[in-house]
N, CA and C of each residue as an Amber inpcrd file, in Angstrom:
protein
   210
 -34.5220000   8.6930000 -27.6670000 -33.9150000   9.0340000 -28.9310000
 -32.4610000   8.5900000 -28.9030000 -31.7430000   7.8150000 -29.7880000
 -30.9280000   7.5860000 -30.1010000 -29.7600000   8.2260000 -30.3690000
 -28.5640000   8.5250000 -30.3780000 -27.1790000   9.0110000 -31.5220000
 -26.5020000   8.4000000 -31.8780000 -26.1490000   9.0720000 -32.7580000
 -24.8870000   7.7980000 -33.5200000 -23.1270000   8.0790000 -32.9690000
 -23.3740000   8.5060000 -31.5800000 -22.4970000   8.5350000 -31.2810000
 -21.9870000   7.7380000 -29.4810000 -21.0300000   6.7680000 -29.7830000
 -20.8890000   5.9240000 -28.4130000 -21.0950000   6.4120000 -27.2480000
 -21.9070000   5.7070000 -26.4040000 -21.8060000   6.1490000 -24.6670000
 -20.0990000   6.6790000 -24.2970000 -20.0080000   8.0270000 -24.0450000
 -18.8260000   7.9380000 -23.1460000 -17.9820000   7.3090000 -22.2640000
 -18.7560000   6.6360000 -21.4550000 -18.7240000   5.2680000 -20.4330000
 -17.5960000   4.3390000 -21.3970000 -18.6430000   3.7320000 -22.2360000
 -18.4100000   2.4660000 -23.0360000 -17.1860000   2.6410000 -23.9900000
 -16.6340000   3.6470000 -24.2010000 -15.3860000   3.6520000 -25.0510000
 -14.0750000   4.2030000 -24.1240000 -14.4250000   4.0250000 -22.5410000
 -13.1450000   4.3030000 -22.0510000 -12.5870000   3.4910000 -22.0000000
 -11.0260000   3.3540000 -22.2120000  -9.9030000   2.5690000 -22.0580000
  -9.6510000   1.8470000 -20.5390000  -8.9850000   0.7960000 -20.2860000
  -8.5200000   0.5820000 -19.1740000  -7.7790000   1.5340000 -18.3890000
  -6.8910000   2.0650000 -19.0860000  -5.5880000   3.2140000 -18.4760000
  -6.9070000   4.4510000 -17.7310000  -7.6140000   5.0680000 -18.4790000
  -8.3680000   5.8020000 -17.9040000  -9.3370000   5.0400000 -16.5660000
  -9.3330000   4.1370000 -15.8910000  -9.8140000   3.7210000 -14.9850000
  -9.1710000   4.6200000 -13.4160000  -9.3420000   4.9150000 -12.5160000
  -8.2520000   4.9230000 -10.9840000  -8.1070000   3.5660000 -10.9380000
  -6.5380000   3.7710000 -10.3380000  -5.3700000   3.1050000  -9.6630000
  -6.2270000   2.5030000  -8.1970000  -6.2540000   1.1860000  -8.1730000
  -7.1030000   0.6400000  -6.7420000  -5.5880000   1.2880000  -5.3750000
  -5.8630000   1.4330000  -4.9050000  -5.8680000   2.3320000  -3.4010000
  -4.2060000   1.1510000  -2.8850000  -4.5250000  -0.2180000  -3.0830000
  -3.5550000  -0.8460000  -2.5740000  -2.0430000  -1.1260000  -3.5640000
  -2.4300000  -0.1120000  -4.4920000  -1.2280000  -0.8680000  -5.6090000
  -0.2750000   0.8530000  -5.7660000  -1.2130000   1.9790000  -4.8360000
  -0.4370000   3.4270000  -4.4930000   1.0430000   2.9310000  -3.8360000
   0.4960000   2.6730000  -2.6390000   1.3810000   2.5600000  -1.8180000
   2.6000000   1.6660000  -2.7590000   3.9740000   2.7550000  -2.1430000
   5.1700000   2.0640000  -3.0110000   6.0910000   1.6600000  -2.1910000
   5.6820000   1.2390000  -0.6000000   7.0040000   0.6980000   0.4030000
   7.2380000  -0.3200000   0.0470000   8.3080000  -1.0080000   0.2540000
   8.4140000  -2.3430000  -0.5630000   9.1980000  -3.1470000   0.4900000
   8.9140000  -2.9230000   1.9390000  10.0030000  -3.1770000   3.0890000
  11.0150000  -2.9610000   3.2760000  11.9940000  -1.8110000   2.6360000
  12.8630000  -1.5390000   3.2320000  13.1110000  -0.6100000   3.5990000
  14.0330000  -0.1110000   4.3050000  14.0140000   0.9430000   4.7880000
  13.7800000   2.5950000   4.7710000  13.1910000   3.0030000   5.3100000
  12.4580000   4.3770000   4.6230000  13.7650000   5.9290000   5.1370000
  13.9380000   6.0120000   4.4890000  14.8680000   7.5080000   4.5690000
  14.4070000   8.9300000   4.7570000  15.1170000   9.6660000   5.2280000
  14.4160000  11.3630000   5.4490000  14.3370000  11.6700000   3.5320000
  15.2260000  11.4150000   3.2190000  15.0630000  11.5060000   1.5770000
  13.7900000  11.0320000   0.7850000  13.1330000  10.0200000   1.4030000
  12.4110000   9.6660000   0.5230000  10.8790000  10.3100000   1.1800000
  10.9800000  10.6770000   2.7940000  10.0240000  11.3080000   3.2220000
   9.8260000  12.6220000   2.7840000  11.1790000  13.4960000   2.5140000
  10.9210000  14.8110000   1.7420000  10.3850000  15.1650000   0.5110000
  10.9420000  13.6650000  -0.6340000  10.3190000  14.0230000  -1.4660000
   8.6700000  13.3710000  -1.5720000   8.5220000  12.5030000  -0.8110000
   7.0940000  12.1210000  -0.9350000   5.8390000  13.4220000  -0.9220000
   6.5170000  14.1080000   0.3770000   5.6980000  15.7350000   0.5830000
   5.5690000  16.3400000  -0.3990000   6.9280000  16.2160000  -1.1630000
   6.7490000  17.2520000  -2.5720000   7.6320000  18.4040000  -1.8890000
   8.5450000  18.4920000  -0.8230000   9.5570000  19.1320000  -0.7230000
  10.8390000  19.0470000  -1.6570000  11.6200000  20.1750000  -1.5550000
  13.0000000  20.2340000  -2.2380000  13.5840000  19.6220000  -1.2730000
  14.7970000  19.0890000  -1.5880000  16.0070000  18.7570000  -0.6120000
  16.7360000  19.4600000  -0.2550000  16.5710000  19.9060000   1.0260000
  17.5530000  20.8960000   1.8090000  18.1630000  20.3570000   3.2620000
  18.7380000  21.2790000   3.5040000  18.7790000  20.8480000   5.2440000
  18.2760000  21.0790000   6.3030000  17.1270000  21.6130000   5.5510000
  16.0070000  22.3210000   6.8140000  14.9470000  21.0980000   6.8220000
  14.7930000  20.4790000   5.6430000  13.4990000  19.7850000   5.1640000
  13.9950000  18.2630000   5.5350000  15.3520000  18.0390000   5.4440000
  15.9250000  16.6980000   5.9920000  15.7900000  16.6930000   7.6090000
  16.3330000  17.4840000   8.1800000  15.7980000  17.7630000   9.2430000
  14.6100000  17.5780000  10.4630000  13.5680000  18.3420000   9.3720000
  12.2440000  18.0090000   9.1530000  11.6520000  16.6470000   9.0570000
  12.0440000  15.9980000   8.0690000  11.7880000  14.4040000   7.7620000
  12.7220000  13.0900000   9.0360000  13.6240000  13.6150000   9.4110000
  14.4500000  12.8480000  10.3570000  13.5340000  12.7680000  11.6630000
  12.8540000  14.3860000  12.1640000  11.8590000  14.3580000  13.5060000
  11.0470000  13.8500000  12.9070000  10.4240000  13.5080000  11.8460000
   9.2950000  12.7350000  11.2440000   9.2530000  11.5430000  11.8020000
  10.6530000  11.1370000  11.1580000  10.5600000   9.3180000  11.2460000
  10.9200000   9.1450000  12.9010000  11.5010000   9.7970000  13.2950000
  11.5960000   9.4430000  14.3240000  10.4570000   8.8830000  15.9260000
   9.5270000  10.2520000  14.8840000   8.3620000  10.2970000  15.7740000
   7.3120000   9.4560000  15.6280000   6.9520000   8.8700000  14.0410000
   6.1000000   8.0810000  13.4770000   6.9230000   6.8670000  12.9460000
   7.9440000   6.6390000  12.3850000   8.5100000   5.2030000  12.1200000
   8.2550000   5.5030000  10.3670000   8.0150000   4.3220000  10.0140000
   8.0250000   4.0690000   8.6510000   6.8380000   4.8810000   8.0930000
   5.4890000   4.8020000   9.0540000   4.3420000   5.0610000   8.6910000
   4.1890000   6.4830000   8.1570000   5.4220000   7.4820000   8.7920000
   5.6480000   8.4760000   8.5480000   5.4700000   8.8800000   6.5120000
   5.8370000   7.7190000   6.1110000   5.9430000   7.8210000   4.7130000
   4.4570000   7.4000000   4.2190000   4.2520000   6.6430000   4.5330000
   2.6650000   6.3830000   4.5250000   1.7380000   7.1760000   4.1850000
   1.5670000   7.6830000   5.3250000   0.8460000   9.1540000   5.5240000
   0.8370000  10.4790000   4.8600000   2.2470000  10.4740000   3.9910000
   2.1090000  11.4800000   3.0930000   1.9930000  10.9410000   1.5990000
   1.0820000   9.4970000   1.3140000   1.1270000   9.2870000   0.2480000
  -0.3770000   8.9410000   0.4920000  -0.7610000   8.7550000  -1.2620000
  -2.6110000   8.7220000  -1.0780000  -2.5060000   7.2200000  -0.5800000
């Protein structure tokens, strides 16, 4: 049986598609900061959490930022 109303599928937009996996990632080669590792977590900026992000990178490198992004 038929409706006269479009497949759901068939009238989604491009924008409603997911984001392919390789175009997430936003390093762009340069250098990665405790700043940008805190907020990647979704931490506030403090001096406990800079802190925090400094033994990060230290311990993991860049990848450190990586890892807290999808």
């Amino acid at each position: 049986m038929s409706t006269s109303q479009p497949d759901a599928s068939a009238s989604r937009q491009p924008e409603d598609r997911a984001t392919p996996d390789r175009l997430l990632h936003t390093r762009n080669g340069t250098d990665v900061s405790p700043e940008d590792v805190v907020l990647a977590s979704g931490k506030d900026l403090t001096p406990r959490t800079l802190e925090w992000a400094e033994r990060k990178l230290a311990a993991e490198g860049p990848a450190a930022l990586d890892k807290l992004l999808p």
